[in-house]
């Protein structure tokens, strides 16, 4: 049975990457969530997907003269002033962009686990070191978290290699769908290869599973971003190990055995 991983929290039902989305995933019974980490002007790590703020906050209204509203151009205190929920719905007005520290604390309170994506690492030199520092300070680099509750992934090959260099124990995922002949190269530095669902085939998943990953375990596949039952059933039949979804309830109904 594949893991059901709530993409940016239960993001079909609550504003993405907020604590409200994390809490909703927990209330729905889902232990794993995925998030995205960027870095502010003053070096704080915040949980937001885009490298700009206008899509998921009211940055344009609060700071009208700061276009293009790049995360890296704002301090953490400025971002903390923004409403990250009103765009999604009135009931979420006042939700905030959480810092990574706040996010980890909420996951810990909820007993949840984390698939952490390093977003746009090329924009933030040294962000791997910063992320590991915050994880360590939050108690997320102990044996239990590393073994059972934490995966770090990125589209950036160099970024996940740098995480491994600094903390060799962490489970790592590469985002993408490399051609089958190239898979052994990726197995040398990743534990998971996590592709978009539209790029998958049963043969590709089998080819991944036939390889041994970075830490001596069979290479795994978590696919994204599944939102409907038909796609969930299709990728489940392909044999994926995880399904990253905005609608964890819909996917859970498909992949979890009845009763």
PDB file of C-alpha atoms in Angstrom:
ATOM      1  CA  UNK A   1       0.000   0.000   0.000  1.00  0.00           C
ATOM      2  CA  UNK A   2       1.594   3.301  -1.026  1.00  0.00           C
ATOM      3  CA  UNK A   3       2.041   6.172   1.390  1.00  0.00           C
ATOM      4  CA  UNK A   4      -0.472   8.948   0.884  1.00  0.00           C
ATOM      5  CA  UNK A   5       1.417  12.244   1.192  1.00  0.00           C
ATOM      6  CA  UNK A   6      -0.565  15.476   1.566  1.00  0.00           C
ATOM      7  CA  UNK A   7       0.864  17.888  -1.013  1.00  0.00           C
ATOM      8  CA  UNK A   8       1.559  21.240   0.690  1.00  0.00           C
ATOM      9  CA  UNK A   9      -0.807  19.883   3.333  1.00  0.00           C
ATOM     10  CA  UNK A  10      -4.414  19.087   2.434  1.00  0.00           C
ATOM     11  CA  UNK A  11      -4.125  21.820  -0.163  1.00  0.00           C
ATOM     12  CA  UNK A  12      -7.361  21.155  -2.031  1.00  0.00           C
ATOM     13  CA  UNK A  13      -9.229  22.162   1.122  1.00  0.00           C
ATOM     14  CA  UNK A  14      -6.982  24.684   2.892  1.00  0.00           C
ATOM     15  CA  UNK A  15      -4.404  27.237   1.719  1.00  0.00           C
ATOM     16  CA  UNK A  16      -1.245  25.463   0.637  1.00  0.00           C
ATOM     17  CA  UNK A  17       1.822  25.268   2.870  1.00  0.00           C
ATOM     18  CA  UNK A  18       0.016  26.790   5.864  1.00  0.00           C
ATOM     19  CA  UNK A  19      -0.339  25.323   9.328  1.00  0.00           C
ATOM     20  CA  UNK A  20      -4.064  25.141   8.634  1.00  0.00           C
ATOM     21  CA  UNK A  21      -3.387  22.769   5.723  1.00  0.00           C
ATOM     22  CA  UNK A  22      -1.126  20.648   7.929  1.00  0.00           C
ATOM     23  CA  UNK A  23      -3.743  20.442  10.661  1.00  0.00           C
ATOM     24  CA  UNK A  24      -6.446  19.478   8.183  1.00  0.00           C
ATOM     25  CA  UNK A  25      -4.295  16.668   6.812  1.00  0.00           C
ATOM     26  CA  UNK A  26      -3.824  15.436  10.377  1.00  0.00           C
ATOM     27  CA  UNK A  27      -7.561  15.662  11.079  1.00  0.00           C
ATOM     28  CA  UNK A  28      -8.186  13.592   7.944  1.00  0.00           C
ATOM     29  CA  UNK A  29      -5.827  10.924   9.274  1.00  0.00           C
ATOM     30  CA  UNK A  30      -2.762  11.480   7.085  1.00  0.00           C
ATOM     31  CA  UNK A  31       0.662  11.333   8.685  1.00  0.00           C
ATOM     32  CA  UNK A  32       2.845  12.505   5.804  1.00  0.00           C
ATOM     33  CA  UNK A  33       2.876  16.008   4.371  1.00  0.00           C
ATOM     34  CA  UNK A  34       4.990  17.645   1.680  1.00  0.00           C
ATOM     35  CA  UNK A  35       6.189  21.233   1.801  1.00  0.00           C
ATOM     36  CA  UNK A  36       8.436  23.737   0.015  1.00  0.00           C
ATOM     37  CA  UNK A  37      11.202  25.796   1.605  1.00  0.00           C
ATOM     38  CA  UNK A  38      12.564  29.180   0.478  1.00  0.00           C
ATOM     39  CA  UNK A  39      14.822  31.731   2.222  1.00  0.00           C
ATOM     40  CA  UNK A  40      14.070  35.348   3.139  1.00  0.00           C
ATOM     41  CA  UNK A  41      16.281  38.397   2.710  1.00  0.00           C
ATOM     42  CA  UNK A  42      17.498  38.087   6.301  1.00  0.00           C
ATOM     43  CA  UNK A  43      18.150  34.360   6.147  1.00  0.00           C
ATOM     44  CA  UNK A  44      14.955  32.931   7.675  1.00  0.00           C
ATOM     45  CA  UNK A  45      13.546  29.757   6.125  1.00  0.00           C
ATOM     46  CA  UNK A  46       9.871  29.992   5.231  1.00  0.00           C
ATOM     47  CA  UNK A  47       7.409  27.486   3.850  1.00  0.00           C
ATOM     48  CA  UNK A  48       6.089  28.750   0.523  1.00  0.00           C
ATOM     49  CA  UNK A  49       6.060  27.209  -2.946  1.00  0.00           C
ATOM     50  CA  UNK A  50       6.658  30.078  -5.352  1.00  0.00           C
ATOM     51  CA  UNK A  51       9.779  32.221  -5.271  1.00  0.00           C
ATOM     52  CA  UNK A  52       7.403  35.186  -5.321  1.00  0.00           C
ATOM     53  CA  UNK A  53       4.622  36.018  -2.883  1.00  0.00           C
ATOM     54  CA  UNK A  54       1.764  37.450  -4.903  1.00  0.00           C
ATOM     55  CA  UNK A  55      -0.087  34.228  -5.782  1.00  0.00           C
ATOM     56  CA  UNK A  56      -0.582  32.953  -2.234  1.00  0.00           C
ATOM     57  CA  UNK A  57      -0.482  36.119  -0.101  1.00  0.00           C
ATOM     58  CA  UNK A  58      -1.696  39.716  -0.148  1.00  0.00           C
ATOM     59  CA  UNK A  59       1.829  41.035  -0.736  1.00  0.00           C
ATOM     60  CA  UNK A  60       0.667  43.216  -3.642  1.00  0.00           C
ATOM     61  CA  UNK A  61      -1.759  45.044  -1.350  1.00  0.00           C
ATOM     62  CA  UNK A  62       0.497  45.278   1.706  1.00  0.00           C
ATOM     63  CA  UNK A  63       3.634  46.197  -0.236  1.00  0.00           C
ATOM     64  CA  UNK A  64       2.375  47.714  -3.520  1.00  0.00           C
ATOM     65  CA  UNK A  65       5.747  49.188  -4.446  1.00  0.00           C
ATOM     66  CA  UNK A  66       7.781  45.987  -4.023  1.00  0.00           C
ATOM     67  CA  UNK A  67       7.128  44.155  -7.310  1.00  0.00           C
ATOM     68  CA  UNK A  68       7.924  41.429  -8.268  1.00  0.00           C
ATOM     69  CA  UNK A  69       7.504  40.417  -4.619  1.00  0.00           C
ATOM     70  CA  UNK A  70      10.322  37.872  -4.483  1.00  0.00           C
ATOM     71  CA  UNK A  71      10.604  35.942  -1.236  1.00  0.00           C
ATOM     72  CA  UNK A  72      14.328  36.732  -1.182  1.00  0.00           C
ATOM     73  CA  UNK A  73      13.621  40.480  -1.222  1.00  0.00           C
ATOM     74  CA  UNK A  74      11.544  40.461   1.986  1.00  0.00           C
ATOM     75  CA  UNK A  75      12.544  39.998   5.596  1.00  0.00           C
ATOM     76  CA  UNK A  76      10.894  37.368   7.743  1.00  0.00           C
ATOM     77  CA  UNK A  77       9.145  40.103   9.738  1.00  0.00           C
ATOM     78  CA  UNK A  78       7.660  41.551   6.555  1.00  0.00           C
ATOM     79  CA  UNK A  79       6.441  38.173   5.354  1.00  0.00           C
ATOM     80  CA  UNK A  80       4.918  37.502   8.779  1.00  0.00           C
ATOM     81  CA  UNK A  81       2.574  40.461   8.166  1.00  0.00           C
ATOM     82  CA  UNK A  82       1.039  38.873   5.085  1.00  0.00           C
ATOM     83  CA  UNK A  83      -2.279  37.069   4.855  1.00  0.00           C
ATOM     84  CA  UNK A  84      -1.607  33.662   3.303  1.00  0.00           C
ATOM     85  CA  UNK A  85      -5.174  32.367   3.538  1.00  0.00           C
ATOM     86  CA  UNK A  86      -7.634  34.981   2.354  1.00  0.00           C
ATOM     87  CA  UNK A  87      -6.977  34.200  -1.312  1.00  0.00           C
ATOM     88  CA  UNK A  88      -8.235  30.672  -0.675  1.00  0.00           C
ATOM     89  CA  UNK A  89     -11.386  31.569   1.237  1.00  0.00           C
ATOM     90  CA  UNK A  90     -12.823  33.847   3.892  1.00  0.00           C
ATOM     91  CA  UNK A  91     -12.601  31.238   6.629  1.00  0.00           C
ATOM     92  CA  UNK A  92      -8.824  31.168   6.211  1.00  0.00           C
ATOM     93  CA  UNK A  93      -8.233  34.905   6.381  1.00  0.00           C
ATOM     94  CA  UNK A  94      -5.349  35.630   8.728  1.00  0.00           C
ATOM     95  CA  UNK A  95      -3.411  32.447   8.000  1.00  0.00           C
ATOM     96  CA  UNK A  96       0.308  33.167   7.823  1.00  0.00           C
ATOM     97  CA  UNK A  97       3.334  31.985   5.897  1.00  0.00           C
ATOM     98  CA  UNK A  98       4.987  29.748   8.493  1.00  0.00           C
ATOM     99  CA  UNK A  99       8.670  29.638   9.150  1.00  0.00           C
ATOM    100  CA  UNK A 100      10.226  26.217   8.808  1.00  0.00           C
ATOM    101  CA  UNK A 101      10.713  26.186  12.585  1.00  0.00           C
ATOM    102  CA  UNK A 102       7.003  26.829  13.174  1.00  0.00           C
ATOM    103  CA  UNK A 103       6.103  24.210  10.604  1.00  0.00           C
ATOM    104  CA  UNK A 104       8.280  21.543  12.194  1.00  0.00           C
ATOM    105  CA  UNK A 105       6.835  22.311  15.613  1.00  0.00           C
ATOM    106  CA  UNK A 106       3.310  21.819  14.296  1.00  0.00           C
ATOM    107  CA  UNK A 107       4.225  18.530  12.634  1.00  0.00           C
ATOM    108  CA  UNK A 108       5.747  17.372  15.889  1.00  0.00           C
ATOM    109  CA  UNK A 109       2.607  18.353  17.797  1.00  0.00           C
ATOM    110  CA  UNK A 110       0.510  16.423  15.269  1.00  0.00           C
ATOM    111  CA  UNK A 111       2.828  13.405  15.100  1.00  0.00           C
ATOM    112  CA  UNK A 112       3.282  13.901  11.380  1.00  0.00           C
ATOM    113  CA  UNK A 113       6.182  13.201   9.033  1.00  0.00           C
ATOM    114  CA  UNK A 114       7.737  15.427   6.379  1.00  0.00           C
ATOM    115  CA  UNK A 115       8.708  15.253   2.734  1.00  0.00           C
ATOM    116  CA  UNK A 116      10.672  18.516   2.506  1.00  0.00           C
ATOM    117  CA  UNK A 117      11.353  20.029  -0.893  1.00  0.00           C
ATOM    118  CA  UNK A 118      14.244  22.431  -1.317  1.00  0.00           C
ATOM    119  CA  UNK A 119      12.757  24.904  -3.788  1.00  0.00           C
ATOM    120  CA  UNK A 120      14.931  26.695  -6.308  1.00  0.00           C
ATOM    121  CA  UNK A 121      18.216  25.948  -4.519  1.00  0.00           C
ATOM    122  CA  UNK A 122      20.108  27.861  -7.189  1.00  0.00           C
ATOM    123  CA  UNK A 123      18.497  31.055  -5.846  1.00  0.00           C
ATOM    124  CA  UNK A 124      19.703  30.453  -2.307  1.00  0.00           C
ATOM    125  CA  UNK A 125      23.362  29.398  -2.086  1.00  0.00           C
ATOM    126  CA  UNK A 126      23.970  27.490   1.120  1.00  0.00           C
ATOM    127  CA  UNK A 127      20.293  26.792   1.823  1.00  0.00           C
ATOM    128  CA  UNK A 128      21.087  23.134   2.458  1.00  0.00           C
ATOM    129  CA  UNK A 129      23.212  24.100   5.457  1.00  0.00           C
ATOM    130  CA  UNK A 130      20.443  26.367   6.732  1.00  0.00           C
ATOM    131  CA  UNK A 131      17.786  23.670   6.387  1.00  0.00           C
ATOM    132  CA  UNK A 132      19.913  21.123   8.211  1.00  0.00           C
ATOM    133  CA  UNK A 133      20.549  23.601  10.998  1.00  0.00           C
ATOM    134  CA  UNK A 134      16.829  24.193  11.515  1.00  0.00           C
ATOM    135  CA  UNK A 135      16.091  20.479  11.323  1.00  0.00           C
ATOM    136  CA  UNK A 136      18.783  19.801  13.909  1.00  0.00           C
ATOM    137  CA  UNK A 137      17.561  22.548  16.229  1.00  0.00           C
ATOM    138  CA  UNK A 138      14.034  21.152  15.982  1.00  0.00           C
ATOM    139  CA  UNK A 139      15.128  17.633  16.879  1.00  0.00           C
ATOM    140  CA  UNK A 140      14.497  16.270  13.388  1.00  0.00           C
ATOM    141  CA  UNK A 141      17.946  14.795  12.824  1.00  0.00           C
ATOM    142  CA  UNK A 142      17.762  12.179  15.554  1.00  0.00           C
ATOM    143  CA  UNK A 143      17.640   8.491  14.681  1.00  0.00           C
ATOM    144  CA  UNK A 144      13.846   8.178  14.797  1.00  0.00           C
ATOM    145  CA  UNK A 145      13.105  11.129  12.535  1.00  0.00           C
ATOM    146  CA  UNK A 146      15.816  10.255  10.024  1.00  0.00           C
ATOM    147  CA  UNK A 147      14.782   6.601   9.887  1.00  0.00           C
ATOM    148  CA  UNK A 148      11.013   7.027   9.759  1.00  0.00           C
ATOM    149  CA  UNK A 149       9.752  10.596   9.489  1.00  0.00           C
ATOM    150  CA  UNK A 150      11.889  12.691   7.133  1.00  0.00           C
ATOM    151  CA  UNK A 151      12.727  12.755   3.425  1.00  0.00           C
ATOM    152  CA  UNK A 152      14.432  15.682   1.669  1.00  0.00           C
ATOM    153  CA  UNK A 153      13.877  16.090  -2.075  1.00  0.00           C
ATOM    154  CA  UNK A 154      14.673  18.567  -4.826  1.00  0.00           C
ATOM    155  CA  UNK A 155      14.805  19.008  -8.575  1.00  0.00           C
ATOM    156  CA  UNK A 156      18.374  20.143  -7.937  1.00  0.00           C
ATOM    157  CA  UNK A 157      20.792  17.232  -8.191  1.00  0.00           C
ATOM    158  CA  UNK A 158      23.626  19.235  -6.680  1.00  0.00           C
ATOM    159  CA  UNK A 159      21.393  20.300  -3.813  1.00  0.00           C
ATOM    160  CA  UNK A 160      20.524  16.817  -2.630  1.00  0.00           C
ATOM    161  CA  UNK A 161      24.132  15.757  -3.062  1.00  0.00           C
ATOM    162  CA  UNK A 162      25.092  18.631  -0.774  1.00  0.00           C
ATOM    163  CA  UNK A 163      22.547  17.504   1.833  1.00  0.00           C
ATOM    164  CA  UNK A 164      24.115  14.062   1.720  1.00  0.00           C
ATOM    165  CA  UNK A 165      27.585  15.498   2.095  1.00  0.00           C
ATOM    166  CA  UNK A 166      26.569  17.380   5.218  1.00  0.00           C
ATOM    167  CA  UNK A 167      24.250  14.743   6.715  1.00  0.00           C
ATOM    168  CA  UNK A 168      24.827  11.349   5.090  1.00  0.00           C
ATOM    169  CA  UNK A 169      22.017   9.578   6.947  1.00  0.00           C
ATOM    170  CA  UNK A 170      19.073  11.518   5.487  1.00  0.00           C
ATOM    171  CA  UNK A 171      16.780   9.819   2.967  1.00  0.00           C
ATOM    172  CA  UNK A 172      16.895  11.753  -0.317  1.00  0.00           C
ATOM    173  CA  UNK A 173      14.566  12.060  -3.281  1.00  0.00           C
ATOM    174  CA  UNK A 174      15.272  13.375  -6.771  1.00  0.00           C
ATOM    175  CA  UNK A 175      12.317  15.020  -8.512  1.00  0.00           C
ATOM    176  CA  UNK A 176      11.995  14.039 -12.135  1.00  0.00           C
ATOM    177  CA  UNK A 177      11.634  11.127 -14.544  1.00  0.00           C
ATOM    178  CA  UNK A 178      15.062  10.176 -15.861  1.00  0.00           C
ATOM    179  CA  UNK A 179      15.125   7.789 -18.829  1.00  0.00           C
ATOM    180  CA  UNK A 180      15.521   4.143 -17.841  1.00  0.00           C
ATOM    181  CA  UNK A 181      19.124   3.865 -19.146  1.00  0.00           C
ATOM    182  CA  UNK A 182      20.123   6.777 -16.876  1.00  0.00           C
ATOM    183  CA  UNK A 183      18.478   5.462 -13.709  1.00  0.00           C
ATOM    184  CA  UNK A 184      21.617   3.801 -12.282  1.00  0.00           C
ATOM    185  CA  UNK A 185      23.348   7.186 -12.135  1.00  0.00           C
ATOM    186  CA  UNK A 186      20.527   8.603 -10.027  1.00  0.00           C
ATOM    187  CA  UNK A 187      20.464   5.558  -7.778  1.00  0.00           C
ATOM    188  CA  UNK A 188      24.002   6.460  -6.762  1.00  0.00           C
ATOM    189  CA  UNK A 189      22.872   9.635  -4.966  1.00  0.00           C
ATOM    190  CA  UNK A 190      19.158   9.174  -4.188  1.00  0.00           C
ATOM    191  CA  UNK A 191      16.863   6.824  -2.288  1.00  0.00           C
ATOM    192  CA  UNK A 192      13.786   7.875  -4.247  1.00  0.00           C
ATOM    193  CA  UNK A 193      13.062   9.117  -7.763  1.00  0.00           C
ATOM    194  CA  UNK A 194       9.829  11.083  -7.625  1.00  0.00           C
ATOM    195  CA  UNK A 195       8.180  11.817 -10.982  1.00  0.00           C
ATOM    196  CA  UNK A 196       5.099  13.649 -12.197  1.00  0.00           C
ATOM    197  CA  UNK A 197       2.206  11.210 -12.559  1.00  0.00           C
ATOM    198  CA  UNK A 198       1.729  12.004 -16.266  1.00  0.00           C
ATOM    199  CA  UNK A 199       5.219  10.676 -17.027  1.00  0.00           C
ATOM    200  CA  UNK A 200       4.839   7.264 -15.405  1.00  0.00           C
ATOM    201  CA  UNK A 201       4.540   3.751 -16.726  1.00  0.00           C
ATOM    202  CA  UNK A 202       4.541   0.391 -14.987  1.00  0.00           C
ATOM    203  CA  UNK A 203       7.755  -0.485 -16.810  1.00  0.00           C
ATOM    204  CA  UNK A 204       9.511   2.659 -15.565  1.00  0.00           C
ATOM    205  CA  UNK A 205       8.461   2.006 -11.961  1.00  0.00           C
ATOM    206  CA  UNK A 206       9.689  -1.586 -12.241  1.00  0.00           C
ATOM    207  CA  UNK A 207      13.021  -0.359 -13.599  1.00  0.00           C
ATOM    208  CA  UNK A 208      13.408   1.973 -10.607  1.00  0.00           C
ATOM    209  CA  UNK A 209      12.520  -0.781  -8.152  1.00  0.00           C
ATOM    210  CA  UNK A 210      15.119  -3.063  -9.702  1.00  0.00           C
ATOM    211  CA  UNK A 211      17.881  -0.733  -8.505  1.00  0.00           C
ATOM    212  CA  UNK A 212      19.473  -0.231  -5.106  1.00  0.00           C
ATOM    213  CA  UNK A 213      19.481   3.349  -3.898  1.00  0.00           C
ATOM    214  CA  UNK A 214      21.945   5.488  -1.994  1.00  0.00           C
ATOM    215  CA  UNK A 215      21.467   3.828   1.388  1.00  0.00           C
ATOM    216  CA  UNK A 216      21.410   0.247   0.207  1.00  0.00           C
ATOM    217  CA  UNK A 217      17.636  -0.118  -0.009  1.00  0.00           C
ATOM    218  CA  UNK A 218      15.528  -0.685  -3.124  1.00  0.00           C
ATOM    219  CA  UNK A 219      15.000   2.597  -4.948  1.00  0.00           C
ATOM    220  CA  UNK A 220      11.478   3.962  -4.393  1.00  0.00           C
ATOM    221  CA  UNK A 221       8.968   6.069  -6.329  1.00  0.00           C
ATOM    222  CA  UNK A 222       6.606   8.736  -4.972  1.00  0.00           C
ATOM    223  CA  UNK A 223       4.592  10.404  -7.711  1.00  0.00           C
ATOM    224  CA  UNK A 224       2.970  13.843  -7.877  1.00  0.00           C
ATOM    225  CA  UNK A 225       0.473  15.513  -8.026  1.00  0.00           C
ATOM    226  CA  UNK A 226      -2.455  13.090  -8.064  1.00  0.00           C
ATOM    227  CA  UNK A 227      -5.872  14.652  -7.416  1.00  0.00           C
ATOM    228  CA  UNK A 228      -8.491  12.188  -8.684  1.00  0.00           C
ATOM    229  CA  UNK A 229      -9.445   8.592  -8.020  1.00  0.00           C
ATOM    230  CA  UNK A 230      -8.805   7.356 -11.547  1.00  0.00           C
ATOM    231  CA  UNK A 231      -5.209   8.578 -11.542  1.00  0.00           C
ATOM    232  CA  UNK A 232      -4.697   7.245  -8.025  1.00  0.00           C
ATOM    233  CA  UNK A 233      -5.836   3.827  -9.170  1.00  0.00           C
ATOM    234  CA  UNK A 234      -3.602   3.941 -12.227  1.00  0.00           C
ATOM    235  CA  UNK A 235      -0.398   4.835 -10.374  1.00  0.00           C
ATOM    236  CA  UNK A 236      -1.286   2.400  -7.589  1.00  0.00           C
ATOM    237  CA  UNK A 237      -1.453  -0.349 -10.201  1.00  0.00           C
ATOM    238  CA  UNK A 238       1.973   0.729 -11.444  1.00  0.00           C
ATOM    239  CA  UNK A 239       3.327  -0.147  -7.986  1.00  0.00           C
ATOM    240  CA  UNK A 240       4.413   3.268  -6.714  1.00  0.00           C
ATOM    241  CA  UNK A 241       5.559   3.582  -3.104  1.00  0.00           C
ATOM    242  CA  UNK A 242       3.986   6.970  -2.439  1.00  0.00           C
ATOM    243  CA  UNK A 243       1.310   9.230  -3.894  1.00  0.00           C
ATOM    244  CA  UNK A 244       1.661  12.978  -3.347  1.00  0.00           C
ATOM    245  CA  UNK A 245      -1.782  14.544  -3.525  1.00  0.00           C
ATOM    246  CA  UNK A 246      -3.810  17.702  -2.900  1.00  0.00           C
ATOM    247  CA  UNK A 247      -6.778  15.451  -2.072  1.00  0.00           C
ATOM    248  CA  UNK A 248      -5.481  12.845   0.380  1.00  0.00           C
ATOM    249  CA  UNK A 249      -9.002  11.721   1.254  1.00  0.00           C
ATOM    250  CA  UNK A 250      -9.772  10.865  -2.377  1.00  0.00           C
ATOM    251  CA  UNK A 251      -6.506   9.007  -2.875  1.00  0.00           C
ATOM    252  CA  UNK A 252      -6.788   7.312   0.507  1.00  0.00           C
ATOM    253  CA  UNK A 253     -10.175   5.897  -0.420  1.00  0.00           C
ATOM    254  CA  UNK A 254      -8.589   4.266  -3.472  1.00  0.00           C
ATOM    255  CA  UNK A 255      -5.379   2.839  -2.019  1.00  0.00           C
ATOM    256  CA  UNK A 256      -6.325   1.957   1.543  1.00  0.00           C
ATOM    257  CA  UNK A 257      -7.986  -1.441   1.969  1.00  0.00           C
ATOM    258  CA  UNK A 258     -11.612  -1.327   3.017  1.00  0.00           C
ATOM    259  CA  UNK A 259     -12.217  -1.813   6.714  1.00  0.00           C
TER     260      UNK A 259
END
